[in-house]
Tab-separated table of C-alpha atoms in Angstrom:
chain	number	residue	atom	x	y	z
A	274	MET	CA	14.489	-18.729	-2.979
A	275	PRO	CA	12.943	-15.563	-3.468
A	276	THR	CA	14.052	-14.599	-7.249
A	277	ALA	CA	16.410	-11.395	-8.128
A	278	ARG	CA	13.264	-9.497	-8.490
A	279	GLU	CA	12.289	-9.580	-5.393
A	280	ALA	CA	15.134	-9.261	-3.654
A	281	LEU	CA	16.344	-6.216	-5.054
A	282	LEU	CA	12.570	-4.665	-4.311
A	283	ASP	CA	13.652	-5.944	-0.396
A	284	ALA	CA	16.621	-4.128	-0.639
A	285	ALA	CA	15.259	-1.279	-2.084
A	286	LEU	CA	11.803	-1.775	0.605
A	287	ALA	CA	15.736	-1.931	3.954
A	288	ALA	CA	17.340	1.038	2.244
A	289	LEU	CA	14.428	2.929	2.060
A	290	ALA	CA	13.719	2.204	5.592
A	291	ARG	CA	17.403	3.310	7.058
A	292	HIS	CA	17.865	6.634	4.306
A	293	PRO	CA	15.771	9.009	1.968
A	294	TRP	CA	15.289	7.730	-1.575
A	295	SER	CA	17.826	9.982	-2.762
A	296	ALA	CA	20.410	8.945	-0.618
A	297	VAL	CA	19.053	4.943	-1.582
A	298	ARG	CA	22.723	3.665	-4.593
A	299	MET	CA	21.775	1.387	-7.237
A	300	ALA	CA	25.260	-0.022	-6.614
A	301	ASP	CA	24.390	-1.192	-2.989
A	302	LEU	CA	20.666	-2.568	-3.266
A	303	ALA	CA	22.740	-4.969	-6.190
A	304	VAL	CA	25.019	-6.152	-3.453
A	305	ALA	CA	22.839	-5.728	-1.156
A	306	ALA	CA	20.749	-8.202	-3.391
A	307	ARG	CA	23.756	-10.139	-3.888
A	308	VAL	CA	23.082	-9.844	-7.625
A	309	SER	CA	25.130	-8.110	-10.640
A	310	ARG	CA	24.560	-4.040	-11.548
A	311	GLN	CA	23.068	-5.779	-15.192
A	312	THR	CA	20.507	-7.300	-13.431
A	313	LEU	CA	18.975	-4.938	-12.026
A	314	TYR	CA	19.355	-2.704	-14.465
A	315	ASN	CA	17.706	-6.093	-16.424
A	316	GLU	CA	14.848	-5.662	-14.079
A	317	PHE	CA	13.833	-1.982	-13.561
A	318	GLY	CA	15.548	-0.241	-16.031
A	319	SER	CA	16.935	3.221	-14.420
A	320	LYS	CA	16.162	4.093	-10.575
A	321	GLU	CA	13.114	5.535	-12.358
A	322	GLY	CA	12.251	2.657	-12.934
A	323	LEU	CA	12.841	0.946	-9.397
A	324	ALA	CA	10.927	3.778	-7.642
A	325	ARG	CA	8.314	2.382	-10.166
A	326	ALA	CA	8.085	-0.896	-9.279
A	327	LEU	CA	8.896	-0.425	-5.293
A	328	VAL	CA	5.064	1.901	-5.522
A	329	ARG	CA	3.248	-0.869	-7.334
A	330	HIS	CA	4.911	-4.008	-5.231
A	331	GLU	CA	3.369	-2.125	-2.043
A	332	ALA	CA	-0.008	-1.322	-4.167
A	333	ASP	CA	0.581	-4.962	-5.326
A	334	ALA	CA	1.203	-6.200	-1.470
A	335	TYR	CA	-1.647	-3.857	-0.096
A	336	LEU	CA	-4.106	-5.922	-2.545
A	337	ASP	CA	-3.148	-9.134	-1.822
A	338	GLY	CA	-3.632	-8.681	1.918
A	339	VAL	CA	-6.455	-7.855	2.046
A	340	ARG	CA	-7.695	-10.081	-0.285
A	341	ARG	CA	-6.710	-12.735	2.442
A	342	LEU	CA	-8.890	-11.431	5.290
A	343	LEU	CA	-12.647	-10.906	2.775
A	344	ALA	CA	-11.156	-14.635	1.945
A	345	ALA	CA	-11.402	-15.539	6.037
A	346	PRO	CA	-14.922	-16.797	7.000
A	347	GLU	CA	-15.676	-13.847	8.883
A	348	PRO	CA	-19.293	-12.089	8.745
A	349	PRO	CA	-19.088	-9.572	6.282
A	350	PRO	CA	-19.321	-6.430	8.976
A	351	ARG	CA	-16.186	-7.732	11.171
A	352	ALA	CA	-13.562	-8.798	8.111
A	353	LEU	CA	-14.857	-5.454	6.876
A	354	ALA	CA	-12.968	-3.896	9.853
A	355	ALA	CA	-10.269	-6.600	9.799
A	356	VAL	CA	-9.840	-4.875	6.294
A	357	ALA	CA	-9.938	-1.335	8.210
A	358	GLU	CA	-8.210	-2.552	11.039
A	359	TRP	CA	-5.093	-3.515	9.286
A	360	THR	CA	-5.233	-0.739	6.800
A	361	VAL	CA	-4.481	1.016	9.869
A	362	ALA	CA	-1.511	-1.241	11.226
A	363	ARG	CA	-0.059	-1.552	7.891
A	364	ALA	CA	-0.459	2.169	6.916
A	365	GLY	CA	1.696	2.920	10.030
A	366	ASP	CA	4.217	0.391	9.261
A	367	ARG	CA	5.300	1.504	5.780
A	368	PRO	CA	5.113	5.064	4.597
A	369	ILE	CA	5.011	4.158	0.777
A	370	LEU	CA	1.420	2.192	1.471
A	371	ARG	CA	0.548	5.030	3.842
A	372	ALA	CA	1.734	7.624	0.709
A	373	LEU	CA	-0.053	5.898	-1.685
A	374	LEU	CA	-3.726	6.159	0.672
A	375	THR	CA	-3.188	9.514	1.161
A	376	GLY	CA	-1.431	10.602	-1.791
A	377	ALA	CA	0.477	12.005	0.634
A	378	TRP	CA	4.531	11.760	-0.247
A	379	THR	CA	6.833	13.223	1.756
A	380	GLU	CA	10.072	14.119	1.223
A	381	GLY	CA	12.208	10.546	1.560
A	382	LEU	CA	10.065	8.877	-0.209
A	383	PRO	CA	10.128	7.659	-4.229
A	384	ARG	CA	7.716	9.440	-5.754
A	385	PRO	CA	8.044	7.608	-10.008
A	386	ARG	CA	5.887	9.807	-12.418
A	387	PRO	CA	4.240	7.395	-14.837
A	388	ALA	CA	6.877	6.813	-17.975
A	389	ARG	CA	7.868	9.299	-20.472
A	390	PRO	CA	5.311	9.123	-23.683
A	391	GLY	CA	6.393	7.224	-26.493
A	392	ALA	CA	9.055	5.781	-23.883
A	393	ARG	CA	10.490	1.731	-25.335
A	394	PRO	CA	8.800	-0.771	-23.598
A	395	ALA	CA	10.258	-2.622	-20.614
A	396	PRO	CA	10.852	-5.543	-21.805
A	397	VAL	CA	10.262	-7.449	-18.466
A	398	PRO	CA	6.217	-7.770	-18.145
A	399	ALA	CA	6.393	-6.476	-13.955
A	400	GLN	CA	8.376	-3.371	-15.365
A	401	ARG	CA	5.848	-2.976	-18.314
A	402	ARG	CA	3.178	-2.559	-15.490
A	403	ALA	CA	4.493	-0.869	-12.829
A	404	ASP	CA	6.228	1.402	-15.376
A	405	ALA	CA	1.828	3.630	-15.654
A	406	GLY	CA	2.739	5.562	-12.750
A	407	PRO	CA	1.227	4.406	-9.053
A	408	PRO	CA	-2.809	4.784	-8.013
A	409	ALA	CA	-3.752	7.431	-7.062
A	410	PRO	CA	-5.549	6.675	-3.419
A	411	GLY	CA	-9.350	7.135	-5.181
A	412	GLU	CA	-8.374	4.288	-7.952
A	413	LEU	CA	-6.387	2.888	-5.378
A	414	LEU	CA	-10.106	2.774	-2.574
A	415	ALA	CA	-11.601	1.998	-5.817
A	416	THR	CA	-9.966	-0.973	-6.434
A	417	THR	CA	-9.561	-2.109	-3.160
A	418	ALA	CA	-13.421	-2.618	-2.682
A	419	LEU	CA	-14.197	-4.423	-5.341
A	420	CYS	CA	-12.331	-7.175	-3.757
A	421	ALA	CA	-14.983	-7.692	-1.524
A	422	GLY	CA	-17.386	-8.487	-4.661
A	423	GLU	CA	-19.753	-6.164	-6.427
A	424	ARG	CA	-22.514	-7.363	-3.331
A	425	TRP	CA	-19.995	-5.564	-0.872
A	426	ALA	CA	-18.129	-3.177	-1.998
A	427	ALA	CA	-19.734	-0.683	-0.800
A	428	GLY	CA	-19.116	-1.377	2.556
A	429	CYS	CA	-16.254	-2.394	1.967
A	430	GLU	CA	-15.171	1.466	0.845
A	431	LEU	CA	-17.097	3.000	3.315
A	432	ALA	CA	-14.491	0.504	5.556
A	433	LEU	CA	-11.783	1.828	4.074
A	434	ARG	CA	-12.609	5.513	3.791
A	435	LEU	CA	-13.297	5.118	7.777
A	436	ALA	CA	-9.349	3.618	7.644
A	437	VAL	CA	-7.624	5.676	5.895
A	438	SER	CA	-9.015	9.288	7.467
A	439	HIS	CA	-7.068	7.513	11.268
A	440	VAL	CA	-4.353	7.487	9.142
A	441	VAL	CA	-4.380	10.449	7.897
A	442	ALA	CA	-5.857	12.135	11.764
A	443	PRO	CA	-5.039	9.650	14.187
A	444	ALA	CA	-6.150	9.272	18.079
A	445	LEU	CA	-4.860	11.456	20.357
A	446	PRO	CA	-1.991	9.621	22.424
A	447	PRO	CA	-2.488	9.263	26.456
A	448	GLU	CA	-2.694	11.487	28.337
A	449	GLY	CA	0.920	13.075	28.917
A	450	GLN	CA	2.074	11.999	25.762
A	451	CYS	CA	3.212	13.734	22.839
A	452	ALA	CA	2.790	12.671	19.333
A	453	GLU	CA	5.850	12.472	16.973
A	454	PRO	CA	4.301	14.463	13.577
A	455	ASP	CA	4.724	11.341	11.875
A	456	SER	CA	3.397	9.350	14.680
A	457	TRP	CA	0.480	6.459	14.477
A	458	ARG	CA	-1.497	4.833	16.701
A	459	PRO	CA	-3.441	1.467	15.716
A	460	MET	CA	-7.376	1.672	16.066
A	461	THR	CA	-9.035	0.838	19.629
A	462	PRO	CA	-10.957	-1.998	19.917
A	463	ALA	CA	-13.591	0.446	20.623
A	464	MET	CA	-13.424	2.283	17.042
A	465	THR	CA	-13.493	-1.078	15.478
A	466	SER	CA	-16.771	-1.829	16.913
A	467	VAL	CA	-17.725	1.698	15.909
A	468	ILE	CA	-16.755	0.519	12.139
A	469	GLU	CA	-18.645	-2.446	13.061
A	470	THR	CA	-21.314	-1.521	14.237
A	471	ILE	CA	-22.368	0.799	10.888
A	472	LEU	CA	-21.351	-1.499	8.774
A	473	SER	CA	-23.782	-4.200	10.072
A	474	VAL	CA	-26.329	-1.741	9.016
A	475	GLU	CA	-24.657	-0.265	5.603
A	476	THR	CA	-24.865	-4.152	4.867
A	477	THR	CA	-27.643	-5.195	5.731
A	478	SER	CA	-29.905	-1.760	4.995
A	479	PRO	CA	-32.504	-2.921	1.119
A	480	ARG	CA	-30.609	0.337	-0.530
A	481	LYS	CA	-27.136	-2.503	0.006
A	482	THR	CA	-28.772	-5.492	-0.587
A	483	MET	CA	-27.780	-6.837	-4.693
A	484	PRO	CA	-30.171	-8.359	-6.218
């Protein structure tokens, strides 16, 4: 059973899928999560605090997914290509993650700033971490690359940068179809094969091999 905090974050994500962040009401989230408004404010402090927690939640969920993929018993190039594929698919489904990876925040998304200097620390440890503010795109990529360990970090960062380039400029739709302004397309098998080939060279190159 999810905790009150988890239920509220899920409710916020569901609301954000239907409405711009400016139209999301704290009272509605409390009702959807079946908790009191007091519980909501105890957890997040304010709507701005909830926004920071929501963005941190999306970043953490992404990193957890990357770690699961890298833990699979696959050759490094295949595992890193899987990370690239999953990054593109996940960013297509999760607008906040897409903004975290690219730095392109649309008007409908929360774009939280760190808690103001001198503000009283939040009583909830998870909120104190969220109040530090969201990671910048380069920071998130660097943190993600470290999930691969020192030996494969460079290859992982390369895979991620190739994936983010696809998120920013996805492949053209089939002839005769028009792409929507915010549309995205998953990576094709050919693109995945190219990434695996590049990573096979990068991860076996002497300059990439750690002693």
